[in-house]
PDB file of C-alpha atoms and ligand atoms in Angstrom:
ATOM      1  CA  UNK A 482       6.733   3.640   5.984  1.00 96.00           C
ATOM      2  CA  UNK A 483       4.285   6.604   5.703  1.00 97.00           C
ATOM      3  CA  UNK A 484       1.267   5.836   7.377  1.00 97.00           C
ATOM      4  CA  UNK A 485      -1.609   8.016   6.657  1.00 97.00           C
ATOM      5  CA  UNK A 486      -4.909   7.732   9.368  1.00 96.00           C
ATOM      6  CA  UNK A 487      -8.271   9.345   9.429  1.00 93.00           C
ATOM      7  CA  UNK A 488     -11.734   8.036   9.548  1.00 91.00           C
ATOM      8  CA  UNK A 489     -14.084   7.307   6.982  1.00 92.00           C
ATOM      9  CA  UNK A 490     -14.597   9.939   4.781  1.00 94.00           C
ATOM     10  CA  UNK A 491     -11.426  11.920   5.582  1.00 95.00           C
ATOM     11  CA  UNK A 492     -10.010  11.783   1.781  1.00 96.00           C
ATOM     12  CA  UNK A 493      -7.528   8.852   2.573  1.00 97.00           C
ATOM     13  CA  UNK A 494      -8.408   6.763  -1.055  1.00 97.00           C
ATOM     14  CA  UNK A 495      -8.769   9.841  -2.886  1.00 96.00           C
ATOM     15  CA  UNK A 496      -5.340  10.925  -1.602  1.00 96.00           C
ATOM     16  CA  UNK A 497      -3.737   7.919  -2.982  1.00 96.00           C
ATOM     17  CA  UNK A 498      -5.582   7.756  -6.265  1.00 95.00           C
ATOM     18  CA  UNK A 499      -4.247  11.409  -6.830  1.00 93.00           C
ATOM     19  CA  UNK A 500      -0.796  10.305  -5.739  1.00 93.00           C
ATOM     20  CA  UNK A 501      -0.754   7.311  -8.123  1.00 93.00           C
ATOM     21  CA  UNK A 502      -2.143   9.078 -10.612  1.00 91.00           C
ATOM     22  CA  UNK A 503      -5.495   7.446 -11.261  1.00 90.00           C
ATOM     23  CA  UNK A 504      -6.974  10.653 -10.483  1.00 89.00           C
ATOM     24  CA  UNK A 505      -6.527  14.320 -10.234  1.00 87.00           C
ATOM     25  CA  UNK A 506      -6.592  16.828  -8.093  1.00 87.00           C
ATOM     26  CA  UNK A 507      -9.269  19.777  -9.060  1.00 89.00           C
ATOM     27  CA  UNK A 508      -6.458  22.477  -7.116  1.00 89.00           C
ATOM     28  CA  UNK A 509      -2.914  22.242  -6.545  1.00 88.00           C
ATOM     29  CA  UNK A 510       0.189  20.857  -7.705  1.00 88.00           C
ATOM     30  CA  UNK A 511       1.766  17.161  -7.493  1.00 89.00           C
ATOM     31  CA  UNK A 512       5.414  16.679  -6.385  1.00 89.00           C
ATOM     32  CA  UNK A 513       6.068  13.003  -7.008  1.00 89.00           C
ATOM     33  CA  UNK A 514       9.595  10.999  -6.445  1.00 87.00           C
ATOM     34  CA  UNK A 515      11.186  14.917  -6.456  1.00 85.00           C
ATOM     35  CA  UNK A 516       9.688  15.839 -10.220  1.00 81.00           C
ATOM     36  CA  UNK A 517       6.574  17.962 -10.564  1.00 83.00           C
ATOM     37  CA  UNK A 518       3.777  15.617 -12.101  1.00 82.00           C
ATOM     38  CA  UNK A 519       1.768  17.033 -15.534  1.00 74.00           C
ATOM     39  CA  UNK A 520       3.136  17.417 -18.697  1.00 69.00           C
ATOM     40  CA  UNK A 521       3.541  14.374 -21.296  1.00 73.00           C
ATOM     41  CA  UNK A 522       2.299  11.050 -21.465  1.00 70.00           C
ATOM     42  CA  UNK A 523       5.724   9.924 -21.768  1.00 72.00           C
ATOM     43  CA  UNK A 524       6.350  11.654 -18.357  1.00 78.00           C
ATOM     44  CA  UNK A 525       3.094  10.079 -16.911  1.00 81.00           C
ATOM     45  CA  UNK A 526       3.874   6.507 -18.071  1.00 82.00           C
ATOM     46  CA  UNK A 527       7.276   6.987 -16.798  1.00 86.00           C
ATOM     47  CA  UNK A 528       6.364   7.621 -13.155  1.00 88.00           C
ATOM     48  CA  UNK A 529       3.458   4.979 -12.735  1.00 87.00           C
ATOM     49  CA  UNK A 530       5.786   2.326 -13.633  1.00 88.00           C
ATOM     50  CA  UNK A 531       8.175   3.556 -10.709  1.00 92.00           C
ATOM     51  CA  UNK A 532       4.643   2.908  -8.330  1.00 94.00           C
ATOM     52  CA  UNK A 533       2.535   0.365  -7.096  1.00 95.00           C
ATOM     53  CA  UNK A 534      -1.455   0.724  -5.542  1.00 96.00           C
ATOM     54  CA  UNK A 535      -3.269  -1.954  -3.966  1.00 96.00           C
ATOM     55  CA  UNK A 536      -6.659  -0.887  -3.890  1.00 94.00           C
ATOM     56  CA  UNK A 537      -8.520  -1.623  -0.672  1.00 93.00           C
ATOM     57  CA  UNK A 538     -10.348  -4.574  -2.201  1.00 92.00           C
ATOM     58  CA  UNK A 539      -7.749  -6.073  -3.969  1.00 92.00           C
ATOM     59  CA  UNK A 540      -7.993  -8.457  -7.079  1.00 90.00           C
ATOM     60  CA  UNK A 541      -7.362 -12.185  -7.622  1.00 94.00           C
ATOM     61  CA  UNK A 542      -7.337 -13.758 -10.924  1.00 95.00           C
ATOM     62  CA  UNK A 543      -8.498 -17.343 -11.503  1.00 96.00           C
ATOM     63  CA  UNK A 544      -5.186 -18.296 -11.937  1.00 96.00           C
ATOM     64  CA  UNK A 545      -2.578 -20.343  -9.735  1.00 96.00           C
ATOM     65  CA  UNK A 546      -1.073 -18.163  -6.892  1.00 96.00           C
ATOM     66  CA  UNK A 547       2.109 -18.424  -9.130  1.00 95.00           C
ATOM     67  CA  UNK A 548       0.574 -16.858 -12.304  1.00 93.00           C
ATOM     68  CA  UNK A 549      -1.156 -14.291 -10.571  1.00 95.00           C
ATOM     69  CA  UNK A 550       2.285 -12.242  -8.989  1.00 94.00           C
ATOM     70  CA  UNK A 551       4.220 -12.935 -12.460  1.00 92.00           C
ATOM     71  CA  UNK A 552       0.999 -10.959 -13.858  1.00 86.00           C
ATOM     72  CA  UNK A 553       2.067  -7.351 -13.529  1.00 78.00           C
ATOM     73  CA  UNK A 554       5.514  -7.683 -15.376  1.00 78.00           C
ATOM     74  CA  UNK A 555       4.545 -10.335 -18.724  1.00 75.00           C
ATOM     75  CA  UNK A 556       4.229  -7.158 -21.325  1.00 73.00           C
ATOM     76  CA  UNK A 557       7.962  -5.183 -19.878  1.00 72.00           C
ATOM     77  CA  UNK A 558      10.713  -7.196 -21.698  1.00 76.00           C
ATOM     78  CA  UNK A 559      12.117  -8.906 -18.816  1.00 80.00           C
ATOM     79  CA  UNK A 560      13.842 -11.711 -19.043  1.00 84.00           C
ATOM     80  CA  UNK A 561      11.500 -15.437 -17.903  1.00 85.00           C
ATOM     81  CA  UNK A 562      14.298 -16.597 -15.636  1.00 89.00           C
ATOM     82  CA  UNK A 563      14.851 -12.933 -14.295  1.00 88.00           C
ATOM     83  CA  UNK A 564      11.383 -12.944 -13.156  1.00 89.00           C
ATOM     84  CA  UNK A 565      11.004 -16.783 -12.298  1.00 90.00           C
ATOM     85  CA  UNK A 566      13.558 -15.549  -9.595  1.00 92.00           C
ATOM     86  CA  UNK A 567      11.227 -11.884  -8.691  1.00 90.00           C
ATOM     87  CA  UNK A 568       8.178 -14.837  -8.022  1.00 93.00           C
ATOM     88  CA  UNK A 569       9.895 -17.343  -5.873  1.00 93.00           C
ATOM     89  CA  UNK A 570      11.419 -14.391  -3.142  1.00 92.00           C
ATOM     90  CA  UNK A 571       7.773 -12.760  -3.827  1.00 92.00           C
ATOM     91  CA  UNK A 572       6.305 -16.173  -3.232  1.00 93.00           C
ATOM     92  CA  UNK A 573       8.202 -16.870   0.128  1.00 91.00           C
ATOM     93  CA  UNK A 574       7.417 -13.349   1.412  1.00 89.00           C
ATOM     94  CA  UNK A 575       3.471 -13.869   1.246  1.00 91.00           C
ATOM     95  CA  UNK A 576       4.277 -17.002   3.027  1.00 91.00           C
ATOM     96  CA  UNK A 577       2.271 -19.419   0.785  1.00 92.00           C
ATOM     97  CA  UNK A 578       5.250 -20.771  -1.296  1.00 92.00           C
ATOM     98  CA  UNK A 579       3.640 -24.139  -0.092  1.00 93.00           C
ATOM     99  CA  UNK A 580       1.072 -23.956  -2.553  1.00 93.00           C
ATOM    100  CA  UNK A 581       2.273 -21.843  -5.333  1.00 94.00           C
ATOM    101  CA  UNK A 582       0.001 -23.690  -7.667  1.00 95.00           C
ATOM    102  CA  UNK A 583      -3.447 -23.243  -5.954  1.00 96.00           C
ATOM    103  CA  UNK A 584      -6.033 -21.110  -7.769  1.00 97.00           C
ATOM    104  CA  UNK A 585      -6.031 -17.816  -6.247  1.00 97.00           C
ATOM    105  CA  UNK A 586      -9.566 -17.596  -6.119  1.00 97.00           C
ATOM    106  CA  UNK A 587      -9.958 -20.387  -3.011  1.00 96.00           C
ATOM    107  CA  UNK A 588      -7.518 -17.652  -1.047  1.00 95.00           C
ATOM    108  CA  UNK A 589      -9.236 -15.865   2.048  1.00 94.00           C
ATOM    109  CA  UNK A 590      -9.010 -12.125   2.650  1.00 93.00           C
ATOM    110  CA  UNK A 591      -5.877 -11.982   3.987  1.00 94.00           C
ATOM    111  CA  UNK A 592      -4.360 -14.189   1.883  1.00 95.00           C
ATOM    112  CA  UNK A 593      -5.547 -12.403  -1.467  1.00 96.00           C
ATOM    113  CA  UNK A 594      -4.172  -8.803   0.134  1.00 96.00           C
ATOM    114  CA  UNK A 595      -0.886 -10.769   0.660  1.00 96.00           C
ATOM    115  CA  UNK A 596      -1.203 -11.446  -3.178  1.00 96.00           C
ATOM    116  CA  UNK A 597      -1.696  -8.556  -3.827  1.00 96.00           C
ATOM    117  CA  UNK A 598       0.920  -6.968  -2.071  1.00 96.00           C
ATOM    118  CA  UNK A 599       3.622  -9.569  -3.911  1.00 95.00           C
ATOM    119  CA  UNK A 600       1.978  -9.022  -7.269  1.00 94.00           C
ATOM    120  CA  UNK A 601       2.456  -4.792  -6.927  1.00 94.00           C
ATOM    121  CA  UNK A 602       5.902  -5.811  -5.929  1.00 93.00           C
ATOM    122  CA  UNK A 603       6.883  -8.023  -8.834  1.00 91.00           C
ATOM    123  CA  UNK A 604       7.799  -4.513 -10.554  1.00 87.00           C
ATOM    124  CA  UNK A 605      10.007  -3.422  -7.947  1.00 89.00           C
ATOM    125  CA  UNK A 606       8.110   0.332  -7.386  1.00 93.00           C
ATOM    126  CA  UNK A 607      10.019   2.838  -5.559  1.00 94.00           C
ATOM    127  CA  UNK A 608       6.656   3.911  -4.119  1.00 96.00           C
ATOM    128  CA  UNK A 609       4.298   0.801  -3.175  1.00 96.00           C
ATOM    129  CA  UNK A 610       1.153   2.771  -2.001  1.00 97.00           C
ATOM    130  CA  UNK A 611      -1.617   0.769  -0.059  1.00 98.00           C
ATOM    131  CA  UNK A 612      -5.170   1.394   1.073  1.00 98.00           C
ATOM    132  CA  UNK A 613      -6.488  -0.088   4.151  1.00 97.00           C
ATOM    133  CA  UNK A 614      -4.674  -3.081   3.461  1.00 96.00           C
ATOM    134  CA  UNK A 615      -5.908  -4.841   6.572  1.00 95.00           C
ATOM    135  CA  UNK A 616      -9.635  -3.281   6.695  1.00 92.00           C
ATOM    136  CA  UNK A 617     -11.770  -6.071   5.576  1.00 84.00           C
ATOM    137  CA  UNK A 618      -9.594  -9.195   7.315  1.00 92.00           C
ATOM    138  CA  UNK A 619      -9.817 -10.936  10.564  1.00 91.00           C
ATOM    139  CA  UNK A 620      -7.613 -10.209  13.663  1.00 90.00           C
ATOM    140  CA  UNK A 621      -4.897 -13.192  12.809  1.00 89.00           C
ATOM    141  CA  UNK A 622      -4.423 -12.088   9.056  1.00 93.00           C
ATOM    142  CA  UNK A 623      -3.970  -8.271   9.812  1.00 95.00           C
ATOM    143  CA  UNK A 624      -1.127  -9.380  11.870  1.00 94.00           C
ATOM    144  CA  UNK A 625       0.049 -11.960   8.881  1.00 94.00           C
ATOM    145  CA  UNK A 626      -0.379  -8.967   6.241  1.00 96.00           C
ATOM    146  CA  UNK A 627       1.867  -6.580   8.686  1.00 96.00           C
ATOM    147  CA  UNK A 628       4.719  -8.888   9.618  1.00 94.00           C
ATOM    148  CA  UNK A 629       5.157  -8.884   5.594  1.00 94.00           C
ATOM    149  CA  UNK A 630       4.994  -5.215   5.346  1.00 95.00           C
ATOM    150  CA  UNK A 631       7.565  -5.157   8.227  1.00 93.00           C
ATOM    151  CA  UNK A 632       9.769  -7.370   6.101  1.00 91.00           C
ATOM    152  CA  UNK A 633       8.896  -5.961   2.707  1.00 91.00           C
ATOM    153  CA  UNK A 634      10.329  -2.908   4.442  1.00 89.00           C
ATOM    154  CA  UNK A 635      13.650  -4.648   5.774  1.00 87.00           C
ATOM    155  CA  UNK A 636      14.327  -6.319   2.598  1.00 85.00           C
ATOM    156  CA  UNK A 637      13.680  -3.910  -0.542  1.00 86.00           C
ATOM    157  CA  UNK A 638      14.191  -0.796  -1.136  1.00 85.00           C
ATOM    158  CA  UNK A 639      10.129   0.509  -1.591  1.00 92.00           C
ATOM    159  CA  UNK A 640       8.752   3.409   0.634  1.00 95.00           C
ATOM    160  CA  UNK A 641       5.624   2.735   1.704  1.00 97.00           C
ATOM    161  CA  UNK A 642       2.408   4.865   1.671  1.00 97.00           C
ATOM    162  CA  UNK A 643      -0.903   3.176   3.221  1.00 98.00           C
ATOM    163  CA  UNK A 644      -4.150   4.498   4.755  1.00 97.00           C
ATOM    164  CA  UNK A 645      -5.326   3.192   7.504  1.00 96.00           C
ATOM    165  CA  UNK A 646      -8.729   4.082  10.275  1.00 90.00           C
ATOM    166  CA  UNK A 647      -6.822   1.743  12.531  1.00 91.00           C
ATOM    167  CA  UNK A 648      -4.537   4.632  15.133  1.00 90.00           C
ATOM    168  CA  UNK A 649      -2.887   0.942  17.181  1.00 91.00           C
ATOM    169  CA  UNK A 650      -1.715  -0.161  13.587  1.00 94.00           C
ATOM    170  CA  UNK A 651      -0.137   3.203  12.883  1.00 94.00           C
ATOM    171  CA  UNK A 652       1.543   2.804  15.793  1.00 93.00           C
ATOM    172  CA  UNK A 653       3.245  -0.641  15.115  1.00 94.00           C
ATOM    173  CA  UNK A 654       3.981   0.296  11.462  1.00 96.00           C
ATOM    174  CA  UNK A 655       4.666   4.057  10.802  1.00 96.00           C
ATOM    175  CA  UNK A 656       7.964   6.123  10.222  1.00 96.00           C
ATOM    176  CA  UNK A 657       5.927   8.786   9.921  1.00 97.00           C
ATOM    177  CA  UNK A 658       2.082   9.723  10.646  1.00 96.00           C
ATOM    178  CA  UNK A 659       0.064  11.735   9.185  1.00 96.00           C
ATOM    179  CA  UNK A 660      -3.515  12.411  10.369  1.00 95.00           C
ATOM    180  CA  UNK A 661      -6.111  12.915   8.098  1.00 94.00           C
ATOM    181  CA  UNK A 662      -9.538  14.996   8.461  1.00 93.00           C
ATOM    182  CA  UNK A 663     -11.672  16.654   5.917  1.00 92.00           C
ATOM    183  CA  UNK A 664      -9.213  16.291   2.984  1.00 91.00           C
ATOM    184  CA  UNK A 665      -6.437  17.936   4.966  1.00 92.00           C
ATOM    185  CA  UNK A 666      -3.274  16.818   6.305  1.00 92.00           C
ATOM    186  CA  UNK A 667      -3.680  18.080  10.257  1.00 92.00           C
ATOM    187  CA  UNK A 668      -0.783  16.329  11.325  1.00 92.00           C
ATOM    188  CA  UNK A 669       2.942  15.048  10.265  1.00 95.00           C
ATOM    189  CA  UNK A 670       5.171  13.422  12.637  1.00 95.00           C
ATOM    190  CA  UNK A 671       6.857  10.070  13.861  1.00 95.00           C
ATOM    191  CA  UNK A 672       4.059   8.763  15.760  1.00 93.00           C
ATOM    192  CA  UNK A 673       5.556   9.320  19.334  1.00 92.00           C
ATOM    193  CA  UNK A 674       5.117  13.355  18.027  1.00 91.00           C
ATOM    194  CA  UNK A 675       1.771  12.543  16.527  1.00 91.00           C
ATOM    195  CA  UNK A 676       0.212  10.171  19.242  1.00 87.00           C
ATOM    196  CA  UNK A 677       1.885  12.594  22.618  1.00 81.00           C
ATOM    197  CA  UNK A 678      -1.413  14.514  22.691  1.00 65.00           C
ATOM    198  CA  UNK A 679      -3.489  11.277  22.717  1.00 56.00           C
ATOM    199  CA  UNK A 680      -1.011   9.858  25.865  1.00 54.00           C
ATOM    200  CA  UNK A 681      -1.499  12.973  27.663  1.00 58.00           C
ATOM    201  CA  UNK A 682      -4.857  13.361  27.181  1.00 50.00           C
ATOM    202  CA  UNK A 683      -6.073   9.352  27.610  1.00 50.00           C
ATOM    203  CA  UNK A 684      -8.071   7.361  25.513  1.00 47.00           C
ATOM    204  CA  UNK A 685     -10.789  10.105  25.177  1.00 46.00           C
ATOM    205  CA  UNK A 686      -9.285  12.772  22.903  1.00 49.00           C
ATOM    206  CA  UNK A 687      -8.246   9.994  20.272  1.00 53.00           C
ATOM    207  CA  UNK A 688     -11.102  11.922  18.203  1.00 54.00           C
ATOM    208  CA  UNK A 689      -9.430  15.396  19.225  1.00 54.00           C
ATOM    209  CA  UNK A 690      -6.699  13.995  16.565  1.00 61.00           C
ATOM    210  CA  UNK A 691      -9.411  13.992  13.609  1.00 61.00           C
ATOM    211  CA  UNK A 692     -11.051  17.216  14.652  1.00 53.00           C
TER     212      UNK A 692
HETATM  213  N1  ADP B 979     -13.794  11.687  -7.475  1.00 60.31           N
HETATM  214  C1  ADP B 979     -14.354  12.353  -6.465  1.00 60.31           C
HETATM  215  N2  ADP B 979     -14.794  13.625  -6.652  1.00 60.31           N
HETATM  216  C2  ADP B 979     -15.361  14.309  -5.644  1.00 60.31           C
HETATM  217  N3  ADP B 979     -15.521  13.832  -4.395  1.00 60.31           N
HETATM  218  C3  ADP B 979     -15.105  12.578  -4.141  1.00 60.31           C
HETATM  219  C4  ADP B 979     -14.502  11.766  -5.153  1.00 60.31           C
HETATM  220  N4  ADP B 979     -14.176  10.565  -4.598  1.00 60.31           N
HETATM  221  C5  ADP B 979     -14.560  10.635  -3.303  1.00 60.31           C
HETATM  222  N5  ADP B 979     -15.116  11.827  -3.021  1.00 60.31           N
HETATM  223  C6  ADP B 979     -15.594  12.289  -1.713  1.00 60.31           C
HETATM  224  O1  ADP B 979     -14.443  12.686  -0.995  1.00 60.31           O
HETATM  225  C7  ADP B 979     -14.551  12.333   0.373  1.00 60.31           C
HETATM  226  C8  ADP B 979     -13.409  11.437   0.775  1.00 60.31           C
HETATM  227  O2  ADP B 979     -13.606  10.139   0.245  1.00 60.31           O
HETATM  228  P1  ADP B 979     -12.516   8.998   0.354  1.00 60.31           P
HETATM  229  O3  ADP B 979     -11.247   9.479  -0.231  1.00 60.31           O
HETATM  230  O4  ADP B 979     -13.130   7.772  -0.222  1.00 60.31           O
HETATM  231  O5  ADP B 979     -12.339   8.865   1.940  1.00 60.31           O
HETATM  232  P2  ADP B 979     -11.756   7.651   2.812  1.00 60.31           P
HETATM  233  O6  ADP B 979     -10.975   6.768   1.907  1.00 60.31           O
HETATM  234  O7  ADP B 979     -10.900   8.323   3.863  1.00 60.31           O
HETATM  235  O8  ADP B 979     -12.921   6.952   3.421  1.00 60.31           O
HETATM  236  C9  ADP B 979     -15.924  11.691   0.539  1.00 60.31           C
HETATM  237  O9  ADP B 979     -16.811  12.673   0.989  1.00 60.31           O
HETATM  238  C10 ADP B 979     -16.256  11.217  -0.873  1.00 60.31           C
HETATM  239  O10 ADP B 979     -17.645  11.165  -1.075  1.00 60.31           O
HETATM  240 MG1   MG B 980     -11.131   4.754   1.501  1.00 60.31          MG
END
């Protein structure tokens, strides 16, 4: 779990959008799952299917809860019962298997970014990249949202990559930090490295971490 903080502004979507490809980068080069990105469309189609993105507002259809996470994986040739059996553990781990068949547009906040997460799942990524999965939900459902990241961890076999503006989060989810400002990466570090300058210097220089 790669946690990547820095306040608004920082670079944190664009960051992601160039890592998952949606957009790219005016300098530099792209190292992706150990293979240097560019090149063929073969090559490009072939790593986005080994990725997932949640975008920061994420999307329900009007659909049942059910439909919705079978979405992403109706067009790859896999077999109906093999991914029957992908939605029911997805199902259980957004913790609304109770009412599978709901229309996912009656969801709240936190329930549609726990959709979201088990839909971008459904494919089994290697890289499930997330951005501010918890910014626009209310205190109960961020902690809802990160108990499944927590297990999503535990369970499969996906590295995570998020943004978050939220330094407490970072701190309950991250392997690793990194800290954000002006389009660079200041920081990289488990968060006990990252966050020993903030202990030392109290609550205060919290902002020295962005300048
Ligand atoms: N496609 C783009 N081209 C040039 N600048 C962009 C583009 N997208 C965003 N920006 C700018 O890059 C900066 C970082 O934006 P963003 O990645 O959205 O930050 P964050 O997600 O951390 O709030 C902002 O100043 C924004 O206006
Ligand atoms: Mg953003």
């Amino acid at each position: 779990m790669f946690v990547v903080i820095g306040p608004t502004g920082s670079g944190k979507t664009t960051l992601l959008h160039i890592a998952d490809l949606l957009d790219s980068a005016t300098s530099g080069r792209l190292r992706l799952l150990g293979a240097e990105c560019g090149g063929s469309w073969g090559n490009y189609l072939e790593l986005r299917r080994r990725m997932a993105f949640v975008q920061q507002k994420p999307i329900a259809f009007s659909m049942s809860l059910r439909d919705n996470i079978a979405q992403p994986v109706r067009w790859r040739g896999i077999e109906s019962a093999e991914i029957e059996a992908r939605v029911e553990s997805m199902l259980r781990a957004t913790g609304m298997a109770g009412y599978a068949g709901r229309n996912a547009l009656s969801l709240s906040g936190g329930e549609t970014q726990r959709l979201a997460i088990a839909r971008a799942l459904l494919s089994q990524p290697e890289i499930l990249l997330l951005d501010e999965p918890t910014a626009n939900i209310d205190p109960e459902s961020i902690l809802r949202v990160e108990e499944m990241l927590v297990g999503i961890v535990r369970l499969c076999e996906t590295t995570i990559a998020m943004s978050t503006h939220d330094l407490t989060q970072a701190g309950r989810l991250a392997d690793r930090v990194g800290v954000l400002a002006e389009g660079e990466l200041r920081r990289v570090g488990t968060p006990a490295e990252v966050f020993r300058t903030v202990n030392r210097g109290g609550l205060h220089s919290v902002s020295l971490l962005f300048s």
